[in-house]
PDB file of C-alpha atoms and ligand atoms in Angstrom:
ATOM      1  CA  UNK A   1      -5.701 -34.153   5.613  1.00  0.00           C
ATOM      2  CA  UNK A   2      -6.894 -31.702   8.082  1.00  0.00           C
ATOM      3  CA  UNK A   3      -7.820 -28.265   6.658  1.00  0.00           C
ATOM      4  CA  UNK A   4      -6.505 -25.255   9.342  1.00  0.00           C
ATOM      5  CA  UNK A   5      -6.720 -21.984   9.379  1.00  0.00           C
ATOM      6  CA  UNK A   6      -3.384 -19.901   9.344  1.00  0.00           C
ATOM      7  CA  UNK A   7      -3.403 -16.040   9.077  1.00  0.00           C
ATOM      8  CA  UNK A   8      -0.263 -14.087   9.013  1.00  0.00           C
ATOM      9  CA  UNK A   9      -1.114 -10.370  10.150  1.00  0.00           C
ATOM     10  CA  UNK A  10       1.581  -8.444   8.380  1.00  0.00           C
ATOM     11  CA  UNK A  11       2.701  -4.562   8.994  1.00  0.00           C
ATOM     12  CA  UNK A  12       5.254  -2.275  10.474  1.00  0.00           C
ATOM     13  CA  UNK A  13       5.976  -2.796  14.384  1.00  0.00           C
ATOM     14  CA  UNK A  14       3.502  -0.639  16.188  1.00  0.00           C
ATOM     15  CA  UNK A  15       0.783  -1.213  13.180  1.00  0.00           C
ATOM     16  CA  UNK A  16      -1.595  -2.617  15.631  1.00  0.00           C
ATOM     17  CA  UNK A  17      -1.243  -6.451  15.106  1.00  0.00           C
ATOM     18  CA  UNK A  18      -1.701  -7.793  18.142  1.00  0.00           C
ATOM     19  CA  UNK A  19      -4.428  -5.247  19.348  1.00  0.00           C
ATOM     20  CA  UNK A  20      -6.188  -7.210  16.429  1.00  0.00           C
ATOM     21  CA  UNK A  21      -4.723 -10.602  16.718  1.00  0.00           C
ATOM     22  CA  UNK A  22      -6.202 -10.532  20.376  1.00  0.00           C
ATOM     23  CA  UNK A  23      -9.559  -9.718  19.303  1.00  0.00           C
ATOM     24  CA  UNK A  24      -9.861 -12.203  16.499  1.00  0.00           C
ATOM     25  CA  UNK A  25      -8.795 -14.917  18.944  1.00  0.00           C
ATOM     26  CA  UNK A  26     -12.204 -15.977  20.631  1.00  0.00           C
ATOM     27  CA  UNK A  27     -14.112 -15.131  17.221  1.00  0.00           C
ATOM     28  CA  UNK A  28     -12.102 -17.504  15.682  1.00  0.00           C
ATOM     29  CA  UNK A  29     -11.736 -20.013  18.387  1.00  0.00           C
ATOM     30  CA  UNK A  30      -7.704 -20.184  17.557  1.00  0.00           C
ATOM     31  CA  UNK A  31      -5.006 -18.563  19.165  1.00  0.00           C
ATOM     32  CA  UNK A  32      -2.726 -15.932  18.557  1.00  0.00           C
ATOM     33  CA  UNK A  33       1.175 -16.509  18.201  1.00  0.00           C
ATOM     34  CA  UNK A  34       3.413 -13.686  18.868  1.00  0.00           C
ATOM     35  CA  UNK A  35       6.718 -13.943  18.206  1.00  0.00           C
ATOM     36  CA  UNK A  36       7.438 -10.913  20.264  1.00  0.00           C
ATOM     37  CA  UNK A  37       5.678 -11.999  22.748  1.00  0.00           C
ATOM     38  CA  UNK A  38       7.149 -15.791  23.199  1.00  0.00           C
ATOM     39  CA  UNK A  39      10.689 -13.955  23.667  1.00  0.00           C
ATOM     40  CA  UNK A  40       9.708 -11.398  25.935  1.00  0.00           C
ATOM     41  CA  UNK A  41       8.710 -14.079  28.379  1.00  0.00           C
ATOM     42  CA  UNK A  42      11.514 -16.093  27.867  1.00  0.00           C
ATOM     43  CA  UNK A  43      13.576 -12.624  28.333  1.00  0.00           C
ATOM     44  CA  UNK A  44      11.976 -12.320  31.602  1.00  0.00           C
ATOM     45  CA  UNK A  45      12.347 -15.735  32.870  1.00  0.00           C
ATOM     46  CA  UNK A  46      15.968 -15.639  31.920  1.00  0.00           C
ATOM     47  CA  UNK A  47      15.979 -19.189  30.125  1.00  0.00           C
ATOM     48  CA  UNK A  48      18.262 -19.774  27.473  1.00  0.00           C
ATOM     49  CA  UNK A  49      16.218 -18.721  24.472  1.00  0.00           C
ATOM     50  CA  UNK A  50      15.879 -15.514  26.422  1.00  0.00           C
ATOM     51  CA  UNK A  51      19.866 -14.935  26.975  1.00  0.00           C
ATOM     52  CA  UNK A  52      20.371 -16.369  23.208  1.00  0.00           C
ATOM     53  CA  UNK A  53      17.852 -13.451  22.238  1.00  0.00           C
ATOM     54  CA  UNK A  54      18.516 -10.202  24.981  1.00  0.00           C
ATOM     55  CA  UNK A  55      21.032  -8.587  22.427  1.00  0.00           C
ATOM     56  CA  UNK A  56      18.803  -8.575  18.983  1.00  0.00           C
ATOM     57  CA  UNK A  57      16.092  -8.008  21.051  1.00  0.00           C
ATOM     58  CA  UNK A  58      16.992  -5.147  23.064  1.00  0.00           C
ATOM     59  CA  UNK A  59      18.634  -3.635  19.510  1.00  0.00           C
ATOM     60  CA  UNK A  60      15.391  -4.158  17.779  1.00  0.00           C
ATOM     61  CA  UNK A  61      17.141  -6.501  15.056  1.00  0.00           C
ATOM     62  CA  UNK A  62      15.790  -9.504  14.479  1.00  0.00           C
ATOM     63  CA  UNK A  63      17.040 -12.977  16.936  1.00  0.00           C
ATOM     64  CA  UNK A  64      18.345 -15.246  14.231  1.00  0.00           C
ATOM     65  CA  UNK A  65      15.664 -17.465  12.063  1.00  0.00           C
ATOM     66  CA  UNK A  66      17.017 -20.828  12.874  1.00  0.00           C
ATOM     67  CA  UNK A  67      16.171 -20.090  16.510  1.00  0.00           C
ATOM     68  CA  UNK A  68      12.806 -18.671  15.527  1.00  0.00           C
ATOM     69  CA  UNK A  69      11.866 -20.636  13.094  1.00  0.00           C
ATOM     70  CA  UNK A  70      12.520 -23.870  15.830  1.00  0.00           C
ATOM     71  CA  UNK A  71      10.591 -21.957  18.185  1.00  0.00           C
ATOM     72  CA  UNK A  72       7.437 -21.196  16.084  1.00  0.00           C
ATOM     73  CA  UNK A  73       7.585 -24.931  14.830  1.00  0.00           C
ATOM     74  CA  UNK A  74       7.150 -26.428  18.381  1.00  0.00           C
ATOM     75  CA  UNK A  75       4.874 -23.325  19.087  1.00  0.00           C
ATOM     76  CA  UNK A  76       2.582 -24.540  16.253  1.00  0.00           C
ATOM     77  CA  UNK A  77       2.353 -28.127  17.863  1.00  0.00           C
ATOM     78  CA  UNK A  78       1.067 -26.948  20.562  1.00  0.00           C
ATOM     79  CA  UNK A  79      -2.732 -28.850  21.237  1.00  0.00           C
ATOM     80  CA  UNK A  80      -4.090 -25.078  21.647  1.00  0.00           C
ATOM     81  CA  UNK A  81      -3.293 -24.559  17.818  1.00  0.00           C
ATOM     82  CA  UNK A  82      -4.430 -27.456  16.431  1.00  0.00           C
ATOM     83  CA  UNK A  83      -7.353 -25.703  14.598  1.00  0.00           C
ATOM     84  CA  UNK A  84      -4.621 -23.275  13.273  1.00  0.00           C
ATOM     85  CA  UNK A  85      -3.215 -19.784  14.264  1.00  0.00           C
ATOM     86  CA  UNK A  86      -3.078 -16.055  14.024  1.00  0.00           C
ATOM     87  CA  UNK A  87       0.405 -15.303  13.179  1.00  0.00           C
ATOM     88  CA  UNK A  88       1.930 -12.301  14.805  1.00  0.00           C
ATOM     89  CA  UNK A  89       5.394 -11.237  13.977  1.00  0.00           C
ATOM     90  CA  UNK A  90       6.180 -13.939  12.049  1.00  0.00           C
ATOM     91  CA  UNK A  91       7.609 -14.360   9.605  1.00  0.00           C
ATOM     92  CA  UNK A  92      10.161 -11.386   9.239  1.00  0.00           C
ATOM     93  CA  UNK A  93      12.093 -11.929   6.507  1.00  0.00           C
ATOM     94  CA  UNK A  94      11.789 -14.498   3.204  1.00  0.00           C
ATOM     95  CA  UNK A  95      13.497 -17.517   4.642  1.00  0.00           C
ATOM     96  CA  UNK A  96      10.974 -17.453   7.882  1.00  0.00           C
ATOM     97  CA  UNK A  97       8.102 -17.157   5.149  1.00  0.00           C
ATOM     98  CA  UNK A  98       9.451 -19.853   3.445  1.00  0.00           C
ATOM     99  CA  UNK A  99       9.771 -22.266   6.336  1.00  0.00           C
ATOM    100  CA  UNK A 100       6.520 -21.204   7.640  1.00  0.00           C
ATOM    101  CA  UNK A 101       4.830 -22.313   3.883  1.00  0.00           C
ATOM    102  CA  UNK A 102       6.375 -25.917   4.592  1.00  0.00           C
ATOM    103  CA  UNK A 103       5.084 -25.798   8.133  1.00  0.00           C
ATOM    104  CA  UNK A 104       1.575 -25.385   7.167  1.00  0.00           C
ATOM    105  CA  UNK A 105       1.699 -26.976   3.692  1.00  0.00           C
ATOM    106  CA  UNK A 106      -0.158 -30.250   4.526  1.00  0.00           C
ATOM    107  CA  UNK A 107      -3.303 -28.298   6.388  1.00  0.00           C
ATOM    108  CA  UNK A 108      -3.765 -26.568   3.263  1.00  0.00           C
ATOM    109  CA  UNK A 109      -1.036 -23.639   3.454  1.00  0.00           C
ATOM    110  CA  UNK A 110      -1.414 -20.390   4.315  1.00  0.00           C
ATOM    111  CA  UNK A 111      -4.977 -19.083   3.992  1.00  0.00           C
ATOM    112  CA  UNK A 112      -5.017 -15.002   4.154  1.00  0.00           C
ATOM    113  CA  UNK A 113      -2.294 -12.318   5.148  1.00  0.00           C
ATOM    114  CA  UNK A 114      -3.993  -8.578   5.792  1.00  0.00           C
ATOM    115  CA  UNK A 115      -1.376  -6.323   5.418  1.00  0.00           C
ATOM    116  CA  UNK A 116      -2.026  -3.561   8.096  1.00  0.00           C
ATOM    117  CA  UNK A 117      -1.537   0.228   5.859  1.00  0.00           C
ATOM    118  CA  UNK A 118      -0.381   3.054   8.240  1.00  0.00           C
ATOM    119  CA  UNK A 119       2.149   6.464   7.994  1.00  0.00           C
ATOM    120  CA  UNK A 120       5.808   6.295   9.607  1.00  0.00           C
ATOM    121  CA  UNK A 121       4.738   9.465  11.655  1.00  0.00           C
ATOM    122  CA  UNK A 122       1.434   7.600  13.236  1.00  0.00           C
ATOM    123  CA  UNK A 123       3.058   4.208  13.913  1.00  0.00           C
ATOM    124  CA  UNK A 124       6.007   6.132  16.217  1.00  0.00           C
ATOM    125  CA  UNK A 125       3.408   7.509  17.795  1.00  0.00           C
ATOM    126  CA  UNK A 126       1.481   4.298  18.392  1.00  0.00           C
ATOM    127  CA  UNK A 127       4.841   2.544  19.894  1.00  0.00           C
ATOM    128  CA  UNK A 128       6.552   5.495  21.752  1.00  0.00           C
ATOM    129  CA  UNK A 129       2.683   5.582  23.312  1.00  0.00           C
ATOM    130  CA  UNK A 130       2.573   1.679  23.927  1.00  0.00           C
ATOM    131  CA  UNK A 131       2.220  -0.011  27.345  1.00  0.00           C
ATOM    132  CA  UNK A 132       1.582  -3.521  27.475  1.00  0.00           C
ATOM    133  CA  UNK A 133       0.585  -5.739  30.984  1.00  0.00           C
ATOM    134  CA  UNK A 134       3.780  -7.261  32.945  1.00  0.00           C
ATOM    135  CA  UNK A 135       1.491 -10.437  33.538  1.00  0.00           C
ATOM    136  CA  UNK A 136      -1.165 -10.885  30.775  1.00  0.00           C
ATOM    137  CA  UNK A 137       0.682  -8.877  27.842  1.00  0.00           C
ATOM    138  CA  UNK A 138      -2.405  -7.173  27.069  1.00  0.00           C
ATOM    139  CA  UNK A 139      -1.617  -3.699  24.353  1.00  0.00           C
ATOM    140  CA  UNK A 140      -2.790  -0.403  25.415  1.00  0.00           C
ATOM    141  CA  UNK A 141      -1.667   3.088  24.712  1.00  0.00           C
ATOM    142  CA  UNK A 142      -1.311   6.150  26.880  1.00  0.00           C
ATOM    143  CA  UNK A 143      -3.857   8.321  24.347  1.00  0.00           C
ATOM    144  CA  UNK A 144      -5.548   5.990  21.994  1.00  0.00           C
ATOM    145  CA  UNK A 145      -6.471   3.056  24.197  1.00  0.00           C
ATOM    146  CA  UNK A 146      -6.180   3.698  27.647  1.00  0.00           C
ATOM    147  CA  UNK A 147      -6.746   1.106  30.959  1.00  0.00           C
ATOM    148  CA  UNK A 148      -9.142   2.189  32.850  1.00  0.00           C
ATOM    149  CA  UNK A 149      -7.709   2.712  36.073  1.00  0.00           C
ATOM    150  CA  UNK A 150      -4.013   2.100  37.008  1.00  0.00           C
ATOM    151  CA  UNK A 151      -3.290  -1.386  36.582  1.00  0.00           C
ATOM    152  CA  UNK A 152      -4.465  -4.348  33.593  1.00  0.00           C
ATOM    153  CA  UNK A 153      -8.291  -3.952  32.755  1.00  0.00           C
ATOM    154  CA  UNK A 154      -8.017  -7.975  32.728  1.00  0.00           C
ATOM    155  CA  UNK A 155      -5.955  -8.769  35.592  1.00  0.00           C
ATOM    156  CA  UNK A 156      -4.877  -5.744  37.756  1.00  0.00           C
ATOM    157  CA  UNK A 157      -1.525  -6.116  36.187  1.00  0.00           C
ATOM    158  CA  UNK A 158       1.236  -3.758  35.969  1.00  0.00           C
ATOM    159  CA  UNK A 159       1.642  -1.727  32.818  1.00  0.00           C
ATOM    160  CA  UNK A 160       5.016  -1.130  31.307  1.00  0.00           C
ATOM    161  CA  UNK A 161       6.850   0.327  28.274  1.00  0.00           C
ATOM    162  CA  UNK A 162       8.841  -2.392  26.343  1.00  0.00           C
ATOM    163  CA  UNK A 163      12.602  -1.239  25.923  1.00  0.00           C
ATOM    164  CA  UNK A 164      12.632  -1.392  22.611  1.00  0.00           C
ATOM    165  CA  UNK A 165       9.903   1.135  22.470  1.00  0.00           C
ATOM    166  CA  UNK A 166      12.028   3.647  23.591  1.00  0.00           C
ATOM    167  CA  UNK A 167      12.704   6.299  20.509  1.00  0.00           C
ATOM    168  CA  UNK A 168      16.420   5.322  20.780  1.00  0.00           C
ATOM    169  CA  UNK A 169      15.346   1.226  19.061  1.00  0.00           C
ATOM    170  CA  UNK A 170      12.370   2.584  17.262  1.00  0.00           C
ATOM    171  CA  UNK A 171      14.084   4.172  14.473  1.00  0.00           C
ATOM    172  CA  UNK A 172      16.098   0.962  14.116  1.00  0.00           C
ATOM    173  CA  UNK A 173      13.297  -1.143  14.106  1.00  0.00           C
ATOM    174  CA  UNK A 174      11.294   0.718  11.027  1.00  0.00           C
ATOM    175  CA  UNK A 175      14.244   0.752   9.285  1.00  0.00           C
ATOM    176  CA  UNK A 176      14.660  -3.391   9.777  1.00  0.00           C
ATOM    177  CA  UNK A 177      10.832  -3.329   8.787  1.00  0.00           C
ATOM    178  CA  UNK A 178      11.211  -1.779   5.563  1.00  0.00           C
ATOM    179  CA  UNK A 179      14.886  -3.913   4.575  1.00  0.00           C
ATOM    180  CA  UNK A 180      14.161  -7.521   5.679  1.00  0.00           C
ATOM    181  CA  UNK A 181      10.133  -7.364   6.398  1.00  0.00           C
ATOM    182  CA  UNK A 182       8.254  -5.233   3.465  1.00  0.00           C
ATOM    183  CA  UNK A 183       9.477  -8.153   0.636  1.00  0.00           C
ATOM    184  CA  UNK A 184       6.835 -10.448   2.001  1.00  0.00           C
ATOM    185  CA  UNK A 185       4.502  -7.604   0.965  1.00  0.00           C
ATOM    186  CA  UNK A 186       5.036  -8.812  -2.336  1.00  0.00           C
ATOM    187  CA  UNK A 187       6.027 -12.165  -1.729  1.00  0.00           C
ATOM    188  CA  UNK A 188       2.171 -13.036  -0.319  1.00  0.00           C
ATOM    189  CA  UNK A 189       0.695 -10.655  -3.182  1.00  0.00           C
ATOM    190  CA  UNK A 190       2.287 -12.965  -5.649  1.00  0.00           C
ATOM    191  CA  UNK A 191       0.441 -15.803  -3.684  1.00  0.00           C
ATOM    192  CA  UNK A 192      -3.075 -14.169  -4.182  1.00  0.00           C
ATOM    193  CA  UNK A 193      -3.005 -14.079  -0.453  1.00  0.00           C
ATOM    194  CA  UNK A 194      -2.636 -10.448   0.623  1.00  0.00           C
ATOM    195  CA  UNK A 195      -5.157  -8.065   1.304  1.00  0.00           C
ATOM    196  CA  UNK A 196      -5.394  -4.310   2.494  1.00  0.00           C
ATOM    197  CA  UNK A 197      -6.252  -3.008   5.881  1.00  0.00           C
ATOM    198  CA  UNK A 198      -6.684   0.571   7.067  1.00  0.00           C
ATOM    199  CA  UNK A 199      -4.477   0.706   9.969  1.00  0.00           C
ATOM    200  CA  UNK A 200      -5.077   4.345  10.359  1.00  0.00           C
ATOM    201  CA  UNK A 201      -8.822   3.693  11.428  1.00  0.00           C
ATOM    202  CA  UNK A 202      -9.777   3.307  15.236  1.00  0.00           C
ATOM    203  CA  UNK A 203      -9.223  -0.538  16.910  1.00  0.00           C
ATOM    204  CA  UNK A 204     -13.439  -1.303  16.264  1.00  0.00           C
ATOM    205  CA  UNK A 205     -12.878  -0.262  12.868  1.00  0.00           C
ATOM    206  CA  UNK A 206     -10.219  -2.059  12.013  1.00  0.00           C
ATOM    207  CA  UNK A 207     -11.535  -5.251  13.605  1.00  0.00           C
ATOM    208  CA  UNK A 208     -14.939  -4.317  11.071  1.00  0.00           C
ATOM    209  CA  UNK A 209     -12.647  -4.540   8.444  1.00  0.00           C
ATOM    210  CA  UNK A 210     -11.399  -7.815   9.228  1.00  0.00           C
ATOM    211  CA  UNK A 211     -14.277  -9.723  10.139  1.00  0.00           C
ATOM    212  CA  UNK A 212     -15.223  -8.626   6.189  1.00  0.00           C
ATOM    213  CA  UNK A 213     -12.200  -9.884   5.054  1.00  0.00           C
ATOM    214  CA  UNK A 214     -11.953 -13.069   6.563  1.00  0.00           C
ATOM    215  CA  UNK A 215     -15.902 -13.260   5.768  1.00  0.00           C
ATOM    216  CA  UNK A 216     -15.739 -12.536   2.057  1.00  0.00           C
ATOM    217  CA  UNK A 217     -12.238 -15.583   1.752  1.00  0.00           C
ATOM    218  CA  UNK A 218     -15.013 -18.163   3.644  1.00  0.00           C
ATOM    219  CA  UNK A 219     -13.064 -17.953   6.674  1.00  0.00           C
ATOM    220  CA  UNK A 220     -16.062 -17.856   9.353  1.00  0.00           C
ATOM    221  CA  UNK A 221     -15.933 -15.884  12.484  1.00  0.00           C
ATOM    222  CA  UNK A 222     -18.537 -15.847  15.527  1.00  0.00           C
ATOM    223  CA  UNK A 223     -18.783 -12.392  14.528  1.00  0.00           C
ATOM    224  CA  UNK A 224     -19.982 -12.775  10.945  1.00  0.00           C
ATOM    225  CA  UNK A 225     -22.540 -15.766  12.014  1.00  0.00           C
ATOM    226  CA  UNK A 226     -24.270 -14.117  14.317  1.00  0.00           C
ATOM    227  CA  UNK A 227     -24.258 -10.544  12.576  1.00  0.00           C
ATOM    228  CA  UNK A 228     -26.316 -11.215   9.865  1.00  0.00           C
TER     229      UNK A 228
HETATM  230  P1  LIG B   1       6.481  -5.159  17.161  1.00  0.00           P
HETATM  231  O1  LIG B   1       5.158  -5.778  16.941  1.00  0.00           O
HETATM  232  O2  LIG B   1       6.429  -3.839  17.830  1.00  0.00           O
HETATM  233  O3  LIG B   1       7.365  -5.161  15.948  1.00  0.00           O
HETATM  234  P2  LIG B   1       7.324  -7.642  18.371  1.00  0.00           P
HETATM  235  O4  LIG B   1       6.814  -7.851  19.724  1.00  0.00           O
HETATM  236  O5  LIG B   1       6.666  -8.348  17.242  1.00  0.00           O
HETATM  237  O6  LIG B   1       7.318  -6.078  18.140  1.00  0.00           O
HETATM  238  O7  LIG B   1       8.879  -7.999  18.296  1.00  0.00           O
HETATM  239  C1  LIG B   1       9.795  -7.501  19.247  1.00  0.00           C
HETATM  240  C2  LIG B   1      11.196  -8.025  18.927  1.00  0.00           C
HETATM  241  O8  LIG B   1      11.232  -9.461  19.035  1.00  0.00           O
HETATM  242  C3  LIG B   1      11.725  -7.729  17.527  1.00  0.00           C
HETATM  243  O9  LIG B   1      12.277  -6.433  17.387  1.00  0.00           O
HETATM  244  C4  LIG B   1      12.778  -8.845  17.374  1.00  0.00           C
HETATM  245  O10 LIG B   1      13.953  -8.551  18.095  1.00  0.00           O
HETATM  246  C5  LIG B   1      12.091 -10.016  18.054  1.00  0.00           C
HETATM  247  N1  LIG B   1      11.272 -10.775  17.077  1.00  0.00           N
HETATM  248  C6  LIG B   1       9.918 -10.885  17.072  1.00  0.00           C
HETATM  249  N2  LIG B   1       9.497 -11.663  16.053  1.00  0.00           N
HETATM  250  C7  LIG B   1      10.617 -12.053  15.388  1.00  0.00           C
HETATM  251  C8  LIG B   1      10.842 -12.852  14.222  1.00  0.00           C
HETATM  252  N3  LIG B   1       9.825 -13.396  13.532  1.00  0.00           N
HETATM  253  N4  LIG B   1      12.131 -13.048  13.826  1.00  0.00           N
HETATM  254  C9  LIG B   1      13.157 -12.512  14.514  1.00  0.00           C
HETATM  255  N5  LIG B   1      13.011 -11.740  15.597  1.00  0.00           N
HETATM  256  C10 LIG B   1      11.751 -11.492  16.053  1.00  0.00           C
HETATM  257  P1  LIG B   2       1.880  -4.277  16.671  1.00  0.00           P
HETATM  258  O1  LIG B   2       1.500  -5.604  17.253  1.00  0.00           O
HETATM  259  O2  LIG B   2       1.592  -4.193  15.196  1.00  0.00           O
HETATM  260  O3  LIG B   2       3.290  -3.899  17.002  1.00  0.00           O
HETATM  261  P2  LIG B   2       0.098  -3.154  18.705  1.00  0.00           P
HETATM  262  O4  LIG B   2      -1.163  -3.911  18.542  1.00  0.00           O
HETATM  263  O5  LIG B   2       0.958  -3.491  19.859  1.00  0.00           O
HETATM  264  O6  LIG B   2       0.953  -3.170  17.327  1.00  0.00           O
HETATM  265  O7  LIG B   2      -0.299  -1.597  18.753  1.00  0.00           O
HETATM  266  C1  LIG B   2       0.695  -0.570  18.916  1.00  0.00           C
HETATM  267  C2  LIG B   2       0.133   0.543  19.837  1.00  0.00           C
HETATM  268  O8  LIG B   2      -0.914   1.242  19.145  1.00  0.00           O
HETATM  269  C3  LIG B   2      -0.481   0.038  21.121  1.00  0.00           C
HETATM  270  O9  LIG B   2      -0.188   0.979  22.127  1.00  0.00           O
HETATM  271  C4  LIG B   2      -1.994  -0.027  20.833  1.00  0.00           C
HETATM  272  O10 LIG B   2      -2.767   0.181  22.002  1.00  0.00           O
HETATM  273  C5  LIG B   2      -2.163   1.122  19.842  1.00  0.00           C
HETATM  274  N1  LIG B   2      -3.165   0.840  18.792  1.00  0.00           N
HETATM  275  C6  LIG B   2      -3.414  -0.337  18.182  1.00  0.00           C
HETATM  276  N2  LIG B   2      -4.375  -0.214  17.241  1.00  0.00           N
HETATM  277  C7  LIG B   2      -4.742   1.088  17.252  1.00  0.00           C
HETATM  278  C8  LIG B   2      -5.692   1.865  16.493  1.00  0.00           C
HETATM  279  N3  LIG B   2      -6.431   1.297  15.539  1.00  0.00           N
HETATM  280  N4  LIG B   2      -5.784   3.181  16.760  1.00  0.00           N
HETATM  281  C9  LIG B   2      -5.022   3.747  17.730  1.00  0.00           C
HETATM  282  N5  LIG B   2      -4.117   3.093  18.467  1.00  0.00           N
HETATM  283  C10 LIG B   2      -3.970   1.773  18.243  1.00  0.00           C
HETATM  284 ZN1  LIG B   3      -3.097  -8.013  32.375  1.00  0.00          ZN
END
């Protein structure tokens, strides 16, 4: 039995997951899953996932969990994660948390969930602010984290605003947050798993804070190595 690591970043859309979940990637040599992100590229390439997901998507509900839970099963198989994963979006809701446990139960289960602590006022601004890259799906945001010239910083991509980051879905999707997602709050507390993060501190900060996290639960990043 193979010991991975799985972290689930929890937190209200807009928290600043995947800011974090893509800076955590190379430090801890596994990749980042977004849920989000899997069905906005299957929404683009119009494949049948995509068609089977257009309407929840573009309402900001949630696509149905036998569909995602298939999809982050196969996702999980994948060679790439076969030292484990940074979970972003997922799970949602109990039954997604659930399946996810007996997913990972035989590399040792789920090993940490920071739970990402930020206003309602400050996380509307965050998404009605977001752009993200049409090619790469790099985050950044028109005030807080800027590209540096027109296009993608990485790849000279385009940057767009999501549709459901228009205030019209955003209301709707805090409101799904609170009603299907918060439980897990205390689902992982329960499980000794969960542990605070300031999500009202700057993106450096933040990933500070969870480089000490994952550093004080034994989970070893390049960072931590080679900082002290
Ligand atoms: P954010 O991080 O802003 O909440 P995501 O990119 O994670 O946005 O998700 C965008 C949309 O994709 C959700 O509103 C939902 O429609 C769908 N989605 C993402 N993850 C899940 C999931 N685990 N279960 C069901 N639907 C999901
Ligand atoms: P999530 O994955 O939780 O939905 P994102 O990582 O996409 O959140 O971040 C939402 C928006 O807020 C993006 O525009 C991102 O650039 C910005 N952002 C992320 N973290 C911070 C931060 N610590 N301070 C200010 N803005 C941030
Ligand atoms: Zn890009």
């Amino acid at each position: 039995m193979s010991d991975r690591i799985y972290l689930v970043l929890l937190g209200a859309p807009g928290a600043g997951k995947g800011t974090q979940a893509q800076l955590l990637e190379e430090k801890l040599g596994i990749p980042q899953i977004s849920t989000g992100e899997i069905f906005r590229y299957n929404l683009k390439n119009e494949t049948e996932l995509g068609k089977l997901a257009k309407s929840y998507y573009d309402k900001g509900e949630l696509v149905p969990d036998e569909v995602t839970i298939r999809m982050v099963e196969a996702r999980l198989a994948e060679e790439d994660a076969a030292r484990g994963a940074i979970l972003d979006g997922f799970p949602r809701n109990l039954l997604q948390a659930e399946a996810l446990d007996g997913m990972t139960a035989e590399f040792g289960g789920i090993d940490l969930v920071p739970m990402f602590q930020l206003e309602d006022d400050v996380v509307t601004m965050r998404i009605t602010g977001r752009r993200v890259c049409r090619n790469c799906d790099r985050v950044y945001h028109l005030t807080f984290n800027p590209a540096r010239g027109e296009g993608c910083d990485s790849c000279g991509g385009e940057l767009y605003q999501r549709n459901d980051d228009r205030p019209e879905t955003v209301q709707n999707r805090l409101y799904i947050y609170y009603k299907q997602t918060s439980p897990l709050i205390g689902y992982y507390f329960a499980k000794g798993l969960l542990v605070d993060i300031d999500g009202a501190k700057p993106i450096e900060e933040m990933q500070e804070q969870l480089v000490a996290v994952l550093a004080a639960n034994n989970i070893e990043t390049a960072g931590s190595a080679l900082s002290v």
